[in-house]
Structures are given as C-alpha cells and as structure tokens.
C-alpha cells in the first residue's frame, strides 16, 4: 500500500535530512517491493534532490533500484543490477563503500555515511559523486540501504 505525497523539502534541506525523510517513506512501505518504493520516491521528487540520482538496495530480496537520473548520469538506461553499476564505477571506491555499509549493519547503526565514487560514463568521460547513504532497519534487521549521489 503506497502512501500519499510526502513533503521531502523543508527549511532544513541538508542531504542527511532528505535521506532521513526518504527513509521514513521507505519504512512506511513495508509490503512494497523495491521497484514500487523507488517509483514512489521518484514521484515524491527524490530524483530532483540528488543531482546525480539515487539508488536503493533491499537486503531481504537483494534487489536494487537505480533512479532514472542515475542511469542518465552514467549514459545507460539498461542498468538494473549491481554488476551493471560496477562496470561504470571505480572498484576501490565500491569496496570502500561496502566496508562502510557492512560496518553500519554489523553495529546495527542507522547513521549516515558518505563515500566518493568515481564513474566512467558509456562515452568514456569521467565524473565523481559524493554518495550519501544510510542503512534502515526493520525489526532489528537491515532492510534497505538508500543512497543519493551529488556531483563533486
């Protein structure tokens, strides 16, 4: 069951505030699949808030969602799996991001983290983003990792 429109921007527009609000929306969608949640966040304006798009990872199903703006930034609309994304990303940057996520999961912490990731587009040009992300838990278990990408 999808809820109605949710105001994601207010007087305190920090990326952590936006991620927190997106997380509240995520956790209200307990029975929705990752594509439904991603589309709901998209329709709530989330892709407009992160200039290089956002992504979601569902720990229970291992499904991943990439927003249209992230696909556009990479120059490929066919990205649908982590392996697809990894073709564009610097491997060292992804490993560093994994370590940060794993540490949050190990400590059952919903704290935010950021990670710089270097990407190579399909046309060969390069860009770097700051990925701001958080792990959200449901009943003490990791449920969703949500990340937003901002160009540096």
PDB file of C-alpha atoms in Angstrom:
ATOM      1  CA  UNK A   1       0.000   0.000   0.000  1.00  0.00           C
ATOM      2  CA  UNK A   2       1.588   3.256  -1.109  1.00  0.00           C
ATOM      3  CA  UNK A   3       1.023   6.372   0.941  1.00  0.00           C
ATOM      4  CA  UNK A   4       0.145   9.806  -0.422  1.00  0.00           C
ATOM      5  CA  UNK A   5       2.561  12.558  -1.331  1.00  0.00           C
ATOM      6  CA  UNK A   6       5.240  13.243   1.240  1.00  0.00           C
ATOM      7  CA  UNK A   7       6.986  16.596   1.581  1.00  0.00           C
ATOM      8  CA  UNK A   8      10.719  15.938   1.358  1.00  0.00           C
ATOM      9  CA  UNK A   9      11.975  19.508   1.310  1.00  0.00           C
ATOM     10  CA  UNK A  10      11.529  21.966   4.151  1.00  0.00           C
ATOM     11  CA  UNK A  11      13.535  24.791   5.713  1.00  0.00           C
ATOM     12  CA  UNK A  12      16.355  22.396   6.625  1.00  0.00           C
ATOM     13  CA  UNK A  13      17.493  20.973   3.295  1.00  0.00           C
ATOM     14  CA  UNK A  14      20.610  19.002   4.174  1.00  0.00           C
ATOM     15  CA  UNK A  15      21.255  15.740   2.358  1.00  0.00           C
ATOM     16  CA  UNK A  16      21.082  13.871   5.677  1.00  0.00           C
ATOM     17  CA  UNK A  17      17.678  15.436   6.373  1.00  0.00           C
ATOM     18  CA  UNK A  18      16.458  14.397   2.929  1.00  0.00           C
ATOM     19  CA  UNK A  19      17.767  10.835   3.366  1.00  0.00           C
ATOM     20  CA  UNK A  20      16.114  10.617   6.770  1.00  0.00           C
ATOM     21  CA  UNK A  21      12.782  11.734   5.318  1.00  0.00           C
ATOM     22  CA  UNK A  22      13.195   9.325   2.410  1.00  0.00           C
ATOM     23  CA  UNK A  23      13.844   6.585   4.985  1.00  0.00           C
ATOM     24  CA  UNK A  24      10.610   7.386   6.803  1.00  0.00           C
ATOM     25  CA  UNK A  25       8.802   6.958   3.499  1.00  0.00           C
ATOM     26  CA  UNK A  26      10.703   3.729   2.810  1.00  0.00           C
ATOM     27  CA  UNK A  27       9.842   2.158   6.118  1.00  0.00           C
ATOM     28  CA  UNK A  28       6.166   3.024   5.692  1.00  0.00           C
ATOM     29  CA  UNK A  29       6.161   0.851   2.579  1.00  0.00           C
ATOM     30  CA  UNK A  30       6.876  -2.452   4.368  1.00  0.00           C
ATOM     31  CA  UNK A  31       4.947  -4.608   1.907  1.00  0.00           C
ATOM     32  CA  UNK A  32       6.077  -2.859  -1.286  1.00  0.00           C
ATOM     33  CA  UNK A  33       8.841  -4.212  -3.480  1.00  0.00           C
ATOM     34  CA  UNK A  34      11.957  -2.174  -4.243  1.00  0.00           C
ATOM     35  CA  UNK A  35      10.698  -1.002  -7.648  1.00  0.00           C
ATOM     36  CA  UNK A  36       7.433   0.253  -6.123  1.00  0.00           C
ATOM     37  CA  UNK A  37       9.370   2.051  -3.379  1.00  0.00           C
ATOM     38  CA  UNK A  38      11.812   3.521  -5.906  1.00  0.00           C
ATOM     39  CA  UNK A  39       8.975   4.725  -8.109  1.00  0.00           C
ATOM     40  CA  UNK A  40       7.213   6.210  -5.091  1.00  0.00           C
ATOM     41  CA  UNK A  41      10.367   8.117  -4.095  1.00  0.00           C
ATOM     42  CA  UNK A  42      10.782   9.196  -7.707  1.00  0.00           C
ATOM     43  CA  UNK A  43       7.209  10.508  -7.794  1.00  0.00           C
ATOM     44  CA  UNK A  44       7.882  12.291  -4.485  1.00  0.00           C
ATOM     45  CA  UNK A  45      10.621  14.351  -6.136  1.00  0.00           C
ATOM     46  CA  UNK A  46      13.682  12.497  -4.831  1.00  0.00           C
ATOM     47  CA  UNK A  47      15.397  12.386  -8.210  1.00  0.00           C
ATOM     48  CA  UNK A  48      15.239  16.181  -8.286  1.00  0.00           C
ATOM     49  CA  UNK A  49      17.020  16.403  -4.918  1.00  0.00           C
ATOM     50  CA  UNK A  50      20.068  14.317  -5.795  1.00  0.00           C
ATOM     51  CA  UNK A  51      21.632  15.828  -8.902  1.00  0.00           C
ATOM     52  CA  UNK A  52      23.248  12.514  -9.926  1.00  0.00           C
ATOM     53  CA  UNK A  53      20.296  10.337  -8.867  1.00  0.00           C
ATOM     54  CA  UNK A  54      19.575   7.885  -6.063  1.00  0.00           C
ATOM     55  CA  UNK A  55      19.599   4.136  -5.516  1.00  0.00           C
ATOM     56  CA  UNK A  56      18.036   1.584  -3.171  1.00  0.00           C
ATOM     57  CA  UNK A  57      19.202  -1.874  -2.113  1.00  0.00           C
ATOM     58  CA  UNK A  58      16.827  -4.350  -0.449  1.00  0.00           C
ATOM     59  CA  UNK A  59      18.673  -6.666   1.948  1.00  0.00           C
ATOM     60  CA  UNK A  60      15.891  -9.247   2.105  1.00  0.00           C
ATOM     61  CA  UNK A  61      15.445  -9.733  -1.654  1.00  0.00           C
ATOM     62  CA  UNK A  62      18.876  -8.495  -2.868  1.00  0.00           C
ATOM     63  CA  UNK A  63      17.020  -6.346  -5.408  1.00  0.00           C
ATOM     64  CA  UNK A  64      18.408  -2.973  -6.392  1.00  0.00           C
ATOM     65  CA  UNK A  65      16.780   0.131  -7.865  1.00  0.00           C
ATOM     66  CA  UNK A  66      18.535   2.890  -9.816  1.00  0.00           C
ATOM     67  CA  UNK A  67      16.714   6.160 -10.441  1.00  0.00           C
ATOM     68  CA  UNK A  68      16.413   7.482 -13.994  1.00  0.00           C
ATOM     69  CA  UNK A  69      18.748  10.385 -13.186  1.00  0.00           C
ATOM     70  CA  UNK A  70      21.492   7.986 -12.052  1.00  0.00           C
ATOM     71  CA  UNK A  71      21.091   5.966 -15.250  1.00  0.00           C
ATOM     72  CA  UNK A  72      21.240   9.210 -17.236  1.00  0.00           C
ATOM     73  CA  UNK A  73      24.418  10.301 -15.413  1.00  0.00           C
ATOM     74  CA  UNK A  74      26.082   7.042 -16.459  1.00  0.00           C
ATOM     75  CA  UNK A  75      24.752   7.257 -20.002  1.00  0.00           C
ATOM     76  CA  UNK A  76      22.949   3.910 -19.855  1.00  0.00           C
ATOM     77  CA  UNK A  77      19.285   3.174 -19.304  1.00  0.00           C
ATOM     78  CA  UNK A  78      19.881  -0.581 -19.143  1.00  0.00           C
ATOM     79  CA  UNK A  79      21.415  -0.637 -15.653  1.00  0.00           C
ATOM     80  CA  UNK A  80      19.363  -2.982 -13.484  1.00  0.00           C
ATOM     81  CA  UNK A  81      21.840  -4.938 -11.336  1.00  0.00           C
ATOM     82  CA  UNK A  82      24.781  -4.221  -9.083  1.00  0.00           C
ATOM     83  CA  UNK A  83      27.065  -5.893 -11.641  1.00  0.00           C
ATOM     84  CA  UNK A  84      25.795  -3.423 -14.257  1.00  0.00           C
ATOM     85  CA  UNK A  85      26.659  -0.493 -11.990  1.00  0.00           C
ATOM     86  CA  UNK A  86      30.072  -1.947 -11.107  1.00  0.00           C
ATOM     87  CA  UNK A  87      31.087  -1.780 -14.792  1.00  0.00           C
ATOM     88  CA  UNK A  88      30.998   2.027 -14.517  1.00  0.00           C
ATOM     89  CA  UNK A  89      32.429   2.525 -11.011  1.00  0.00           C
ATOM     90  CA  UNK A  90      35.971   2.569  -9.685  1.00  0.00           C
ATOM     91  CA  UNK A  91      36.429  -0.758  -7.871  1.00  0.00           C
ATOM     92  CA  UNK A  92      38.382   0.718  -4.919  1.00  0.00           C
ATOM     93  CA  UNK A  93      35.589   3.236  -4.326  1.00  0.00           C
ATOM     94  CA  UNK A  94      32.945   0.480  -4.316  1.00  0.00           C
ATOM     95  CA  UNK A  95      34.974  -1.645  -1.885  1.00  0.00           C
ATOM     96  CA  UNK A  96      35.324   1.340   0.464  1.00  0.00           C
ATOM     97  CA  UNK A  97      31.542   1.906   0.277  1.00  0.00           C
ATOM     98  CA  UNK A  98      30.855  -1.779   1.020  1.00  0.00           C
ATOM     99  CA  UNK A  99      33.052  -1.619   4.097  1.00  0.00           C
ATOM    100  CA  UNK A 100      31.099   1.397   5.375  1.00  0.00           C
ATOM    101  CA  UNK A 101      27.740  -0.330   4.792  1.00  0.00           C
ATOM    102  CA  UNK A 102      28.963  -3.559   6.417  1.00  0.00           C
ATOM    103  CA  UNK A 103      30.168  -1.628   9.476  1.00  0.00           C
ATOM    104  CA  UNK A 104      26.751   0.018   9.874  1.00  0.00           C
ATOM    105  CA  UNK A 105      24.993  -3.352   9.520  1.00  0.00           C
ATOM    106  CA  UNK A 106      27.388  -5.005  11.990  1.00  0.00           C
ATOM    107  CA  UNK A 107      26.747  -2.256  14.560  1.00  0.00           C
ATOM    108  CA  UNK A 108      23.020  -2.085  13.712  1.00  0.00           C
ATOM    109  CA  UNK A 109      23.508   1.619  13.155  1.00  0.00           C
ATOM    110  CA  UNK A 110      21.288   3.823  11.005  1.00  0.00           C
ATOM    111  CA  UNK A 111      23.955   6.503  10.926  1.00  0.00           C
ATOM    112  CA  UNK A 112      24.767   8.174   7.657  1.00  0.00           C
ATOM    113  CA  UNK A 113      27.948   7.733   5.724  1.00  0.00           C
ATOM    114  CA  UNK A 114      29.389   9.289   2.632  1.00  0.00           C
ATOM    115  CA  UNK A 115      31.709   7.899   0.044  1.00  0.00           C
ATOM    116  CA  UNK A 116      33.255   9.433  -3.045  1.00  0.00           C
ATOM    117  CA  UNK A 117      32.779   7.291  -6.127  1.00  0.00           C
ATOM    118  CA  UNK A 118      34.455   7.801  -9.466  1.00  0.00           C
ATOM    119  CA  UNK A 119      32.475   6.692 -12.515  1.00  0.00           C
ATOM    120  CA  UNK A 120      33.211   6.347 -16.207  1.00  0.00           C
ATOM    121  CA  UNK A 121      30.250   7.014 -18.498  1.00  0.00           C
ATOM    122  CA  UNK A 122      29.470   4.955 -21.568  1.00  0.00           C
ATOM    123  CA  UNK A 123      31.055   7.719 -23.694  1.00  0.00           C
ATOM    124  CA  UNK A 124      34.338   7.390 -21.739  1.00  0.00           C
ATOM    125  CA  UNK A 125      34.074  10.671 -19.825  1.00  0.00           C
ATOM    126  CA  UNK A 126      34.573  10.552 -16.067  1.00  0.00           C
ATOM    127  CA  UNK A 127      32.789  12.121 -13.123  1.00  0.00           C
ATOM    128  CA  UNK A 128      32.870  11.862  -9.345  1.00  0.00           C
ATOM    129  CA  UNK A 129      29.994  11.914  -6.883  1.00  0.00           C
ATOM    130  CA  UNK A 130      29.618  12.031  -3.156  1.00  0.00           C
ATOM    131  CA  UNK A 131      27.302   9.191  -2.272  1.00  0.00           C
ATOM    132  CA  UNK A 132      25.413   9.985   0.941  1.00  0.00           C
ATOM    133  CA  UNK A 133      23.731   6.873   2.277  1.00  0.00           C
ATOM    134  CA  UNK A 134      22.123   5.203   5.262  1.00  0.00           C
ATOM    135  CA  UNK A 135      21.031   1.712   6.266  1.00  0.00           C
ATOM    136  CA  UNK A 136      17.457   1.392   7.513  1.00  0.00           C
ATOM    137  CA  UNK A 137      16.478  -1.489   9.791  1.00  0.00           C
ATOM    138  CA  UNK A 138      13.174  -3.267  10.317  1.00  0.00           C
ATOM    139  CA  UNK A 139      12.749  -5.384  13.457  1.00  0.00           C
ATOM    140  CA  UNK A 140      16.497  -5.229  14.104  1.00  0.00           C
ATOM    141  CA  UNK A 141      17.463  -6.489  10.651  1.00  0.00           C
ATOM    142  CA  UNK A 142      18.869  -4.428   7.774  1.00  0.00           C
ATOM    143  CA  UNK A 143      16.056  -3.770   5.305  1.00  0.00           C
ATOM    144  CA  UNK A 144      17.066  -1.023   2.882  1.00  0.00           C
ATOM    145  CA  UNK A 145      20.214   0.878   2.007  1.00  0.00           C
ATOM    146  CA  UNK A 146      19.391   4.230   0.439  1.00  0.00           C
ATOM    147  CA  UNK A 147      21.968   6.345  -1.329  1.00  0.00           C
ATOM    148  CA  UNK A 148      21.879   9.721  -3.031  1.00  0.00           C
ATOM    149  CA  UNK A 149      24.553  10.895  -5.439  1.00  0.00           C
ATOM    150  CA  UNK A 150      25.720  14.503  -5.710  1.00  0.00           C
ATOM    151  CA  UNK A 151      28.239  15.650  -8.321  1.00  0.00           C
ATOM    152  CA  UNK A 152      31.526  16.980  -6.969  1.00  0.00           C
TER     153      UNK A 152
END
